[in-house]
Coordinates of C-alpha atoms and ligand atoms in Angstrom, one line a residue:
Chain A
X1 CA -47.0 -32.4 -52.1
X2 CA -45.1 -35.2 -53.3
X3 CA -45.9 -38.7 -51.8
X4 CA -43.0 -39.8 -50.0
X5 CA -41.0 -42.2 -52.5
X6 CA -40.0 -45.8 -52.2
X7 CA -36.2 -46.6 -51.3
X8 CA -34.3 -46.4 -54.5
X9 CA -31.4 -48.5 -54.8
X10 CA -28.2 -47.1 -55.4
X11 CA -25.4 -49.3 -58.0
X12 CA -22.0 -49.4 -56.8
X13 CA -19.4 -50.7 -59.2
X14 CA -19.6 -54.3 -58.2
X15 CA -23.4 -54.3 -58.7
X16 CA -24.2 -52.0 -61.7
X17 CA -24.1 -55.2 -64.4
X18 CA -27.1 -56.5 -62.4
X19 CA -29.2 -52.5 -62.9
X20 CA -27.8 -52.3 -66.2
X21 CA -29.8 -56.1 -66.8
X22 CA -33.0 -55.1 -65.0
X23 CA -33.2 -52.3 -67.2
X24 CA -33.2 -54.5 -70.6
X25 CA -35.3 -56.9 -68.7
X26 CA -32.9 -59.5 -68.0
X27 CA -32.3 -60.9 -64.7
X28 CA -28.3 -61.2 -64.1
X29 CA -26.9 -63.6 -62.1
X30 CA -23.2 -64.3 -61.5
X31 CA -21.3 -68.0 -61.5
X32 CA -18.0 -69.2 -60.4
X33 CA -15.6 -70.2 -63.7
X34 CA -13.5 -72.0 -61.0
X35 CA -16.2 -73.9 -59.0
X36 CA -19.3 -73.0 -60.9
X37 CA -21.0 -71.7 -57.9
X38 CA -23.6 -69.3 -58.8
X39 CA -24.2 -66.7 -56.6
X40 CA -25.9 -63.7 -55.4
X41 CA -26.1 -60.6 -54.4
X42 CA -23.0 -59.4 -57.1
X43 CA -19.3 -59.1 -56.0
X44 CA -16.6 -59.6 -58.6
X45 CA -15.2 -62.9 -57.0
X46 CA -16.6 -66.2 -55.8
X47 CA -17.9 -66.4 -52.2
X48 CA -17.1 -69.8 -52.5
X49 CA -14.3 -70.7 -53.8
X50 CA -12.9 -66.8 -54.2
X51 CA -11.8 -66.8 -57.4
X52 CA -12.2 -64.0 -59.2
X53 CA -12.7 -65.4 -62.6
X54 CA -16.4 -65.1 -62.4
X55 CA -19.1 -64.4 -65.5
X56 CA -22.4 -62.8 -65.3
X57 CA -25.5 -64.6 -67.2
X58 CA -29.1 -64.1 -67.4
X59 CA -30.8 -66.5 -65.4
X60 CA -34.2 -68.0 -66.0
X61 CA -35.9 -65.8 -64.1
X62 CA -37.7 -69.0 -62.9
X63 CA -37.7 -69.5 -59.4
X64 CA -40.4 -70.6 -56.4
X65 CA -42.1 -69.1 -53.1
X66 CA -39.7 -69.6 -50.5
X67 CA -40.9 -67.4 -47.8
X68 CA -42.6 -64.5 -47.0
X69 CA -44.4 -61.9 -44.4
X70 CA -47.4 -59.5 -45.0
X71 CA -46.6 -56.4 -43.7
X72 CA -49.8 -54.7 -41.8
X73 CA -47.8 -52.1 -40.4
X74 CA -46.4 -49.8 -40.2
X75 CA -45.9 -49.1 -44.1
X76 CA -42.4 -48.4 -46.1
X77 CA -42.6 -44.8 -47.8
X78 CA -44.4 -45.9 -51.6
X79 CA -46.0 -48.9 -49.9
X80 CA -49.8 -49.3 -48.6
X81 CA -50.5 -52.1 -46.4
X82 CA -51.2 -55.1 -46.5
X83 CA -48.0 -55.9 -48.7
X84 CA -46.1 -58.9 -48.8
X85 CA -42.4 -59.2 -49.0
X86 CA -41.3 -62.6 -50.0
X87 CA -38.4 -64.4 -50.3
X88 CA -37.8 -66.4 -53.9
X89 CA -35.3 -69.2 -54.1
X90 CA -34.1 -69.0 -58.5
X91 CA -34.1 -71.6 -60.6
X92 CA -30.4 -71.3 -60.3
X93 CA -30.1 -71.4 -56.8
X94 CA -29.6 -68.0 -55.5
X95 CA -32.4 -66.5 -53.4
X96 CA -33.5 -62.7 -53.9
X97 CA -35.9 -60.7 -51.4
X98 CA -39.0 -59.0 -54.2
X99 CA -42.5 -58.7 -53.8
X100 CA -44.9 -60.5 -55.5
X101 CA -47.4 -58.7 -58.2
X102 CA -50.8 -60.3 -59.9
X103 CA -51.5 -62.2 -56.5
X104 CA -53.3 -61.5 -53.4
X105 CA -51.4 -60.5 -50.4
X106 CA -53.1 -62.9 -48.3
X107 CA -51.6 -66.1 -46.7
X108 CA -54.4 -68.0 -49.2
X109 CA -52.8 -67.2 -52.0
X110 CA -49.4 -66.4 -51.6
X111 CA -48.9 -70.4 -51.0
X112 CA -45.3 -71.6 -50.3
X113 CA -43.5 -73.3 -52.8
X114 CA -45.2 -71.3 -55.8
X115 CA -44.1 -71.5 -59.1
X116 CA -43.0 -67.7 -60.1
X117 CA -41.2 -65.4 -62.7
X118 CA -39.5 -62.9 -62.6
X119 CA -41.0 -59.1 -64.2
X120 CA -39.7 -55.5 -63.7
X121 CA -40.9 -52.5 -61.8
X122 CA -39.4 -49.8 -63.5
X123 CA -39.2 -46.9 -61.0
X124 CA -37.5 -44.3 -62.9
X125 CA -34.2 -44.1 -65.3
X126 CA -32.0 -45.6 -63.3
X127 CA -33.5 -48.3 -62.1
X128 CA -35.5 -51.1 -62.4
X129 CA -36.7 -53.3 -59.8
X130 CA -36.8 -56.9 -60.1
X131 CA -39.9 -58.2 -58.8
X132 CA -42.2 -62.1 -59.2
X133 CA -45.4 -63.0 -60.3
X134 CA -47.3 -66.3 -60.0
X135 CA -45.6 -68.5 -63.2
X136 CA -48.2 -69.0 -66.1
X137 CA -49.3 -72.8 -66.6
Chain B
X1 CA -10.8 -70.0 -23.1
X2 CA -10.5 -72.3 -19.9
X3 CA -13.5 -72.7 -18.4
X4 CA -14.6 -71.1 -15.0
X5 CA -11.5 -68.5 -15.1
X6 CA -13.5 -65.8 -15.1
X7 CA -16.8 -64.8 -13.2
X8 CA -19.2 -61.6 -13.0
X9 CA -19.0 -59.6 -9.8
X10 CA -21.2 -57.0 -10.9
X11 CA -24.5 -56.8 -12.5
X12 CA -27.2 -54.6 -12.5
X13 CA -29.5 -52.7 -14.7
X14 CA -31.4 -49.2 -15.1
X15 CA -33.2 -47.7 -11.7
X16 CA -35.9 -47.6 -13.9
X17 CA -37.3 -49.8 -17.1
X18 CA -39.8 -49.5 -19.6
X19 CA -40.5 -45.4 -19.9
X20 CA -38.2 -43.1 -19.2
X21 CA -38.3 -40.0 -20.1
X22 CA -35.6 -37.9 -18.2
X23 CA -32.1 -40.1 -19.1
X24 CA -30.6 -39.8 -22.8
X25 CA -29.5 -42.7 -23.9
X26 CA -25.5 -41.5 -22.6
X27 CA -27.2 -41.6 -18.7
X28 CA -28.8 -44.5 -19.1
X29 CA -25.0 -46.1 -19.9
X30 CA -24.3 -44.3 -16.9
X31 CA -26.9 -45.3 -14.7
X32 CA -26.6 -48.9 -15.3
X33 CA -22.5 -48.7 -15.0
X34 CA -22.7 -46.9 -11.7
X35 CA -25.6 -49.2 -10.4
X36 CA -23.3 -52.3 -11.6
X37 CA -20.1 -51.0 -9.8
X38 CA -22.2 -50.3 -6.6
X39 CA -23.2 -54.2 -7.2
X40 CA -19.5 -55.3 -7.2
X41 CA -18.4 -52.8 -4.4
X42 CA -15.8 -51.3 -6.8
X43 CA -15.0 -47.6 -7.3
X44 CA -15.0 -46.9 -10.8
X45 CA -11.3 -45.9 -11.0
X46 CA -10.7 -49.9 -10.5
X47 CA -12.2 -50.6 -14.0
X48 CA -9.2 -50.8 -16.1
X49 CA -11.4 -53.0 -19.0
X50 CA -14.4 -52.0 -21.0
X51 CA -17.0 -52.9 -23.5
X52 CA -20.1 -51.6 -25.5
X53 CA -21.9 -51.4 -28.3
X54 CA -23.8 -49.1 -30.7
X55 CA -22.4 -46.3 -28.2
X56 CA -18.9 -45.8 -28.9
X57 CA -16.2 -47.0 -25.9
X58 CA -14.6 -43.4 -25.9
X59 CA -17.9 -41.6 -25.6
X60 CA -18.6 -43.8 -22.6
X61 CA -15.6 -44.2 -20.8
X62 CA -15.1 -40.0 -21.4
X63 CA -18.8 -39.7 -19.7
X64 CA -18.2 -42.1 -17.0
X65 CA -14.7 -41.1 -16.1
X66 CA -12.9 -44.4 -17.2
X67 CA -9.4 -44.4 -18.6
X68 CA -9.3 -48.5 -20.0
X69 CA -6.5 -50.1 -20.6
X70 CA -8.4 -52.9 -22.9
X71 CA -11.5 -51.3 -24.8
X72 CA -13.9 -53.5 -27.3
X73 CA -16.4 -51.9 -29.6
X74 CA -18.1 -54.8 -30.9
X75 CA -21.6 -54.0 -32.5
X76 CA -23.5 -57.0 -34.1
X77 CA -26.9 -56.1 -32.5
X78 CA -28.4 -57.1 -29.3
X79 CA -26.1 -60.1 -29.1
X80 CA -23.2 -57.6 -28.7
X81 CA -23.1 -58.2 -25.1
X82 CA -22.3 -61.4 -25.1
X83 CA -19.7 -61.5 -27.3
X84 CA -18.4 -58.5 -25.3
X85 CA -18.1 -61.5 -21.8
X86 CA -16.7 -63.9 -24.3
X87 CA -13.5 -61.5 -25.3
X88 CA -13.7 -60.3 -21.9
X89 CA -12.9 -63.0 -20.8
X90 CA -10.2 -63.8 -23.2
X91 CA -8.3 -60.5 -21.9
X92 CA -8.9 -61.3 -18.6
X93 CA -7.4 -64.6 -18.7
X94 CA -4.8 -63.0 -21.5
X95 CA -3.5 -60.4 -18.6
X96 CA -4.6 -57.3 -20.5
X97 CA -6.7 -56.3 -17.9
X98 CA -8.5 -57.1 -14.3
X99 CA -11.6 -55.7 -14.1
X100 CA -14.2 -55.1 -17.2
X101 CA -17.5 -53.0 -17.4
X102 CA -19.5 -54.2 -20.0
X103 CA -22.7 -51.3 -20.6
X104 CA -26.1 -51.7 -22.8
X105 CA -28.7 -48.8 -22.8
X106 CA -31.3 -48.1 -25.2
X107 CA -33.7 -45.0 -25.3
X108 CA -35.5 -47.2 -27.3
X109 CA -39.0 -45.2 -26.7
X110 CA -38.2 -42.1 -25.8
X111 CA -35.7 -41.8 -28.4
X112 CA -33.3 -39.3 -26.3
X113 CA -30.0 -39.2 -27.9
X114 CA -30.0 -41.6 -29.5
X115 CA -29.2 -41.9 -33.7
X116 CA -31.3 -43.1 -35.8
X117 CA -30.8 -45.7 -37.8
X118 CA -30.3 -45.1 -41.5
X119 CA -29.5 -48.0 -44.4
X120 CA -27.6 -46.6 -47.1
X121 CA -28.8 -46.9 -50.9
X122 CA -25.6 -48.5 -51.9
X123 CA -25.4 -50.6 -49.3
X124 CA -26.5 -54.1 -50.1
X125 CA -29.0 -54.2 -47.9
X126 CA -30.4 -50.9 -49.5
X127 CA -29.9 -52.4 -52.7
X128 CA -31.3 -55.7 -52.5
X129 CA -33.7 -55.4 -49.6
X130 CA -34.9 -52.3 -48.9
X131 CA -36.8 -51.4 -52.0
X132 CA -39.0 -54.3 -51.4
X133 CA -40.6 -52.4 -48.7
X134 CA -39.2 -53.4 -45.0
X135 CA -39.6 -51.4 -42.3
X136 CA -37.4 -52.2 -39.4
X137 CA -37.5 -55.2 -37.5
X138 CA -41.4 -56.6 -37.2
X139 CA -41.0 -57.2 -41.4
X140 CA -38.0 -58.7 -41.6
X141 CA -37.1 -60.6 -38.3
X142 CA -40.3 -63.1 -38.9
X143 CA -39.4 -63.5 -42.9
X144 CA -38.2 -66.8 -42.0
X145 CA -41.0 -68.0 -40.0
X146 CA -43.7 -69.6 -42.8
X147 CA -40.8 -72.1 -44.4
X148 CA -39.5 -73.3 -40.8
X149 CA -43.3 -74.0 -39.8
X150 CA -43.8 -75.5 -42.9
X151 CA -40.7 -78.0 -43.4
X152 CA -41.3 -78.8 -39.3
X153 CA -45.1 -78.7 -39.1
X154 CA -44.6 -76.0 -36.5
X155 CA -48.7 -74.7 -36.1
X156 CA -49.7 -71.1 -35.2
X157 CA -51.6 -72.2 -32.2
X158 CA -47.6 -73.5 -31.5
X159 CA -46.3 -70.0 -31.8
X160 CA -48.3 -68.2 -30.3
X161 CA -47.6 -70.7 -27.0
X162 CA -44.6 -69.1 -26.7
X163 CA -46.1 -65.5 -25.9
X164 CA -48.3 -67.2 -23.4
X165 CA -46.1 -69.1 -21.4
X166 CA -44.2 -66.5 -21.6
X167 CA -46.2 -64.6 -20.0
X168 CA -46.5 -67.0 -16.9
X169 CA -42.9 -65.9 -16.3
X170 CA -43.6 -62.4 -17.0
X171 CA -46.4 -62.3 -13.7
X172 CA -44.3 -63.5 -11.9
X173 CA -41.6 -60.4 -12.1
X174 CA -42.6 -57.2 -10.9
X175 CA -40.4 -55.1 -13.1
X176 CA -42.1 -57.0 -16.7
X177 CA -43.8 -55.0 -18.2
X178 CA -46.4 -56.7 -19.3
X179 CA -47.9 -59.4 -16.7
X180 CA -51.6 -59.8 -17.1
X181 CA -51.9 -63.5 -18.3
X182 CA -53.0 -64.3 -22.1
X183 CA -54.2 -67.0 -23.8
X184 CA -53.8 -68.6 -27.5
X185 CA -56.9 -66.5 -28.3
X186 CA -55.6 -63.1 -27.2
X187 CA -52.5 -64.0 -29.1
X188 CA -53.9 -64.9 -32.5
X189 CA -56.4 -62.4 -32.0
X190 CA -54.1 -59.4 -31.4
X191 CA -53.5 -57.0 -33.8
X192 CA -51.8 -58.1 -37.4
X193 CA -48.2 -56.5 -37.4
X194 CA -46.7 -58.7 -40.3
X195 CA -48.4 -62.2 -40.8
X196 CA -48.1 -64.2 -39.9
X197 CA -47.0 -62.8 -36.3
X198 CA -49.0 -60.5 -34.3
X199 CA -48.5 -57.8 -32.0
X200 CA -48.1 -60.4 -28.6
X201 CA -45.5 -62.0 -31.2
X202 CA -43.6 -59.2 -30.9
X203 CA -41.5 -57.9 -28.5
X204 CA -41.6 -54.5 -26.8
X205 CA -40.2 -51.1 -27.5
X206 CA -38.6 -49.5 -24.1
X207 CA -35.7 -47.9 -22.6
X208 CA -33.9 -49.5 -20.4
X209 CA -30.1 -50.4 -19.5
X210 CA -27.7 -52.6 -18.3
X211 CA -24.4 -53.5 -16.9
X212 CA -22.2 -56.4 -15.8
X213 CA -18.3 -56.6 -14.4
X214 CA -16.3 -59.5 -14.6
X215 CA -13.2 -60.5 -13.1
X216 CA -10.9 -63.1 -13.0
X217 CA -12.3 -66.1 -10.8
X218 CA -8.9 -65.9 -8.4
X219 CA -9.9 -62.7 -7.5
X220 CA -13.5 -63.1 -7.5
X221 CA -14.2 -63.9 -3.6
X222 CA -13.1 -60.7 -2.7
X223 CA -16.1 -59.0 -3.8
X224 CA -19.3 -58.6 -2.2
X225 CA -21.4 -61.4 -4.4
X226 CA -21.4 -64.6 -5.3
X227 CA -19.3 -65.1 -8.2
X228 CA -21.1 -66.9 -11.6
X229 CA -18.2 -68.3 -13.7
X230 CA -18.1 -68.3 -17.2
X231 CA -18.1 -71.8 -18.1
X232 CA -18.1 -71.2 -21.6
X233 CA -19.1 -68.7 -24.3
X234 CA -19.5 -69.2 -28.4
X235 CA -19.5 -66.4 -30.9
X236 CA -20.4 -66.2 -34.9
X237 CA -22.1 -64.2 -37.5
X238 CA -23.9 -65.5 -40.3
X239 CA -25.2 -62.1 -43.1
X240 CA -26.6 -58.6 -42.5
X241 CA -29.3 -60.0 -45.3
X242 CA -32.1 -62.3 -43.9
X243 CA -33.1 -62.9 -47.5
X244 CA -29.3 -64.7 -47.5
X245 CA -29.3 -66.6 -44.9
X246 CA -28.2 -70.3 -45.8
X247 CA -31.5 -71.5 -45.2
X248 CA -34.7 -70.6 -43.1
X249 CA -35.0 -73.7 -41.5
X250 CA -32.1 -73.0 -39.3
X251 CA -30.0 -70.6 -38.1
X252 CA -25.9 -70.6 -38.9
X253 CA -24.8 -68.4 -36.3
X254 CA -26.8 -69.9 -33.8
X255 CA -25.8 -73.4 -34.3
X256 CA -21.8 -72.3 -34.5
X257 CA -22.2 -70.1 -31.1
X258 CA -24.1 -72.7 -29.5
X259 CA -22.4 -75.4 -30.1
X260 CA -19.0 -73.6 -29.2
X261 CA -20.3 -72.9 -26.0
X262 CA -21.6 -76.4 -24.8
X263 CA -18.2 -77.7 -26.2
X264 CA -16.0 -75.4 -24.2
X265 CA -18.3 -75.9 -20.9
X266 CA -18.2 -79.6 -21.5
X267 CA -21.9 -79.5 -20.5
X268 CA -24.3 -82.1 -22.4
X269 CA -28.5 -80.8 -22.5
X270 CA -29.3 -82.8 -19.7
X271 CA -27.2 -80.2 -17.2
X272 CA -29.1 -76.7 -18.2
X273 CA -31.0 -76.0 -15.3
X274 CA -32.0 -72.3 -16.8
X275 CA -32.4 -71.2 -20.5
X276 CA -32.9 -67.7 -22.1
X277 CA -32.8 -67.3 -25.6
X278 CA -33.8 -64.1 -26.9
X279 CA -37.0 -63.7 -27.7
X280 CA -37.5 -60.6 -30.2
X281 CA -40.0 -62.6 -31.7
X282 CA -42.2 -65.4 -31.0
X283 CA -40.3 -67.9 -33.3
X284 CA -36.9 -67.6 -31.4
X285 CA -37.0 -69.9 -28.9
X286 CA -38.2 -72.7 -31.3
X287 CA -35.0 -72.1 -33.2
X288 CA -33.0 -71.8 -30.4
X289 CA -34.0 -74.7 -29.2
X290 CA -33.6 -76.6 -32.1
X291 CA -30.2 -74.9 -33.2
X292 CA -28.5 -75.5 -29.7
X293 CA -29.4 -79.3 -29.9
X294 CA -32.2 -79.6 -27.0
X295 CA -34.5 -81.4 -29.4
X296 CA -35.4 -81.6 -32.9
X297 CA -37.2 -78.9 -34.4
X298 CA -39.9 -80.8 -35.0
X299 CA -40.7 -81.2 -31.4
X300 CA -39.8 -77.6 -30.7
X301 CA -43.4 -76.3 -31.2
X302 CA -44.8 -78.8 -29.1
X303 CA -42.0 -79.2 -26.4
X304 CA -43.3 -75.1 -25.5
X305 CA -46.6 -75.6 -25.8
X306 CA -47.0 -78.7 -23.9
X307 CA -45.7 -76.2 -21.2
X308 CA -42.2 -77.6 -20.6
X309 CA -40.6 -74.2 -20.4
X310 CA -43.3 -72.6 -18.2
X311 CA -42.8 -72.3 -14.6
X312 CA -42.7 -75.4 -12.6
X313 CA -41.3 -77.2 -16.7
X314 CA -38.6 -79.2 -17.0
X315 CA -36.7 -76.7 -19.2
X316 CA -37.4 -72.7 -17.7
X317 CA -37.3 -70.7 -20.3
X318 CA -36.8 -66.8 -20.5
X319 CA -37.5 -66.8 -16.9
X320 CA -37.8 -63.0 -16.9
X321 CA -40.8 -62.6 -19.2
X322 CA -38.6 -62.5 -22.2
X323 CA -38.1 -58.9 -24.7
X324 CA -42.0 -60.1 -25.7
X325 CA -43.1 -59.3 -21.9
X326 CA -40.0 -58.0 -19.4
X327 CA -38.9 -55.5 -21.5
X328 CA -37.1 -54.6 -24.9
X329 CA -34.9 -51.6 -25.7
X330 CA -33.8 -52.5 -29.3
X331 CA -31.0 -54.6 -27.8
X332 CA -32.4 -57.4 -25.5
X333 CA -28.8 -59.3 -24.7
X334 CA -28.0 -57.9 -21.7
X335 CA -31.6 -58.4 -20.5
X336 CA -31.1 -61.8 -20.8
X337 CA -27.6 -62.1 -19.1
X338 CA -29.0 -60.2 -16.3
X339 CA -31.9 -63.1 -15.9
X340 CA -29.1 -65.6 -16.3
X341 CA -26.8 -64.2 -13.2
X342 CA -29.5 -63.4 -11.8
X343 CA -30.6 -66.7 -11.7
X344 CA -27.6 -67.7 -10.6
X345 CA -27.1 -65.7 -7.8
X346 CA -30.4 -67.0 -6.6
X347 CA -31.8 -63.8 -6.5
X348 CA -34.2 -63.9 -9.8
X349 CA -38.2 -63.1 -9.0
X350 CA -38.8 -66.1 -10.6
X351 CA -36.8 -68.4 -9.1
X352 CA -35.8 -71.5 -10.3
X353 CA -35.1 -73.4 -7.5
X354 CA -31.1 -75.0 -7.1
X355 CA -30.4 -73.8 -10.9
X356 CA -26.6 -74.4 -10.9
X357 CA -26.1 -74.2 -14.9
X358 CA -27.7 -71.3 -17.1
X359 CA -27.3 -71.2 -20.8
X360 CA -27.9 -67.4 -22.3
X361 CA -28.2 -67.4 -26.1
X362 CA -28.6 -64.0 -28.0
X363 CA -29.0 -63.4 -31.3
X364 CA -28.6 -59.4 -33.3
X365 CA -28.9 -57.7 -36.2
X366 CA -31.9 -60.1 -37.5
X367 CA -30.2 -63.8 -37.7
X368 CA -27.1 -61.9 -39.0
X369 CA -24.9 -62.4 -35.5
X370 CA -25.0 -64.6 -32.3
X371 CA -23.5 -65.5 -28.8
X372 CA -24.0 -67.9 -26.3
X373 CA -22.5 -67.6 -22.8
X374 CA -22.7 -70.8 -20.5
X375 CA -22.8 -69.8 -16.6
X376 CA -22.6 -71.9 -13.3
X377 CA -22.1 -70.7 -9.7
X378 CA -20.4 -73.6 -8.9
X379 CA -16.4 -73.2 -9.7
Ligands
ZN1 ZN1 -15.9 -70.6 -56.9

């Protein structure tokens, strides 16, 4: 029997730059040509300012620890506790929900304010999850 | 909305709480609505006005027997409720109706018709959240937690305060459902859930209903009980994404709805005789507290655990037990504006004695949506 898979994302129009980037390994972000407000998750026009002149970049992919829980229980489908799921704040500004790989899931070392980067999951063909690891150096 | 206009007459909730096995979800609407009418002395052909959440307002009022003339659907999580008295009271005062029925029930345990919930892969939330493994509430409500105890140098020994005192409440109630008294220990020593909250962190799962009717104040002597105005009421919603909320350290919607509602009541801190601010988890009431302007949040942690919202404090706090000891369907809102009129009435298991302000703040959908409702029973 197959194990019961973890929640696949699904592009829509407005968000398929940012799958199409995963997949390449690039981390897209989008910023405001108006205002320069960079933003996230994708829509075609500013949140800010709501222009829709707006540019998609690859960010840094820099970013740190901005908060997180350790789930105990009970567990996502493709998940076995204890797992964190973390909050990053980019480089750029933005902050993304992931989960952090090559760390302990314990409060000891998952230590707030972290330096991380960015790496990619890839769960099948279509998509790629972005997820962070502790930054080298 | 002027302030004192409008007032509840009715208020009541489920003959039963906590386990109930024999009522869908539908008759648990009912239960409470009937229970609530019988509370106002009304027939339910005199409610003209009415208002619900995650139920739909036709499948109600078609069960009940109800033919509205002003109908709101709002549903922005537990905080639905009181959003619903703050436009209820706007139609009121606007003429486009008399007499409202406001319904919550939740087979929240026994699961009896109700839907399940379901995030859609193309949502953004099933985009940009889901896949990182959160699973319902417990995992995504306390995400916020670590970076507001670490800008404020909130402590766990802080948070876990607020399950214990609590709890004090909670003994004092006979329908909590959870009154044996706890300590810090039992707290931080109870079962993980998702760190860094535990299971007393976290609030029940139950069934459970309720229902209020308001009026305008003119006509509000004529009924049976003692009116509680509506002094004043705030309303906002901030995103369906904790991961985007502005900032952890705070929460948007609260400080809008909060601040609304103080403003419109013309009340300053130093008047509220009776708080409630939902309590899903432990770390609400310290942002509450610090979002609605009692105190900085630095102090909020300590202000709790010093015991100045237990019984006997300065500031009573979630005088019913709160959802983490009373009770919690899914949808705690109109728990809490049950304690508040309740309260006010002078009729509360807990009393707090000559309470002539109450200030109910409710929050839904995670930190995505908020509403604050100011009462008095003093017009
Ligand atoms: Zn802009």
């Amino acid at each position: 029997m197959a194990e019961p898979q973890r929640a696949r994302p699904k592009p829509t129009p407005e968000t398929q730059h940012f799958w199409d980037g995963t997949k390449v390994g690039e981390l897209r972000l989008q910023r405001c040509d108006a205002c320069a407000h960079v933003y996230f998750p994708p829509r075609p026009f500013c949140p800010s300012c709501a222009s829709r002149k707006v540019s998609v970049f690859k960010a840094s992919g820099k970013g740190f620890l901005y908060s997180y829980v350790i789930n105990h229980r009970p567990a996502a489908p493709g998940f076995t506790p204890p797992y964190a799921i973390a909050v990053v704040e980019l480089a750029e500004g933005p902050r993304m929900m992931s989960n952090i790989i090559d760390c302990p899931q314990t409060p000891e070392a998952l230590e707030l304010d972290m330096k991380l980067e960015v790496a990619f999951q890839t769960l099948d063909d279509a998509i790629t999850l972005p997820v962070f690891r502790p930054a080298k150096g | 909305m002027r302030r004192n206009q409008v007032a509840v007459v009715g208020a009541a909730e489920t003959t039963e709480l906590g386990v109930i096995p024999d009522m869908s979800q539908l008759q648990l609407h009912a239960d409470a609505a009937l229970n609530a009418i019988a509370d106002a002395g009304l027939k339910l052909s005199d409610i003209d006005g009415f208002a619900t959440a995650v139920e739909t307002p036709q499948q109600v009022c078609h069960y009940l027997g109800i033919k509205p003339t002003w109908v709101d659907g709002t549903s922005v999580g537990g905080c639905s409720f009181m959003l619903h008295v703050r436009h209820a009271a706007a139609a009121i005062e606007a003429g486009l109706c008399k007499t409202v029925l406001i319904t919550h029930a939740e087979s929240g345990k026994s699961m009896i018709g109700k839907q399940p919930r379901f995030t859609a892969p193309d949502s953004l939330n099933g985009q940009f959240e889901s896949p990182y493994g959160v699973y319902g509430p417990p995992s995504m409500f306390p995400i916020p937690v670590l970076r507001f105890m670490k800008t404020y140098g909130i402590t766990h020994e802080q948070l876990a305060a607020v399950a214990v005192v609590q709890r004090e409440w909670a003994a004092k109630n006979p329908r909590a459902m959870m009154k044996e008294p706890i300590t810090v220990a039992d707290v931080l020593n109870s079962r993980m859930i998702a760190y860094p909250f535990r299971l007393l962190q976290c609030c029940l799962v139950t069934d459970g209903g309720g229902a209020l009717i308001l009026t305008s104040a003119d006509r509000a002597g004529d009924f049976p009980r003692k009116p509680i105005y509506i002094m004043g009421t705030g309303e906002s919603v901030e995103t369906p994404m904790v991961s985007q909320m502005e900032t952890f350290n705070s929460s948007r919607a609260f400080k809008v709805a909060g601040s609304l509602a103080f403003k419109e009541a013309g009340i300053a801190h130093e008047d509220v005789d009776h708080l409630m601010i939902y309590d899903a988890f432990a770390h609400l009431p310290l942002f509450g507290l610090g979002d609605l302007g009692f105190m900085p949040y630095e102090e909020t942690g300590s202000f709790i655990a010093d015991g100045n919202t237990r019984p006997g404090g300065k500031l009573p706090l979630n005088t019913n037990g709160g959802g983490l000891s009373y009770m919690h369907s899914g949808m705690y809102g109109m728990y809490a504006l049950q304690e508040s009129v309740r309260q006010m009435r002078g009729t509360a298991p807990a009393q707090v004695p000559n309470a002539k302000i109450s200030v109910c703040h409710g929050v839904g959908g995670m930190f995505a949506a908020s509403g604050t409702i100011v009462f008095t029973n003093e017009r």
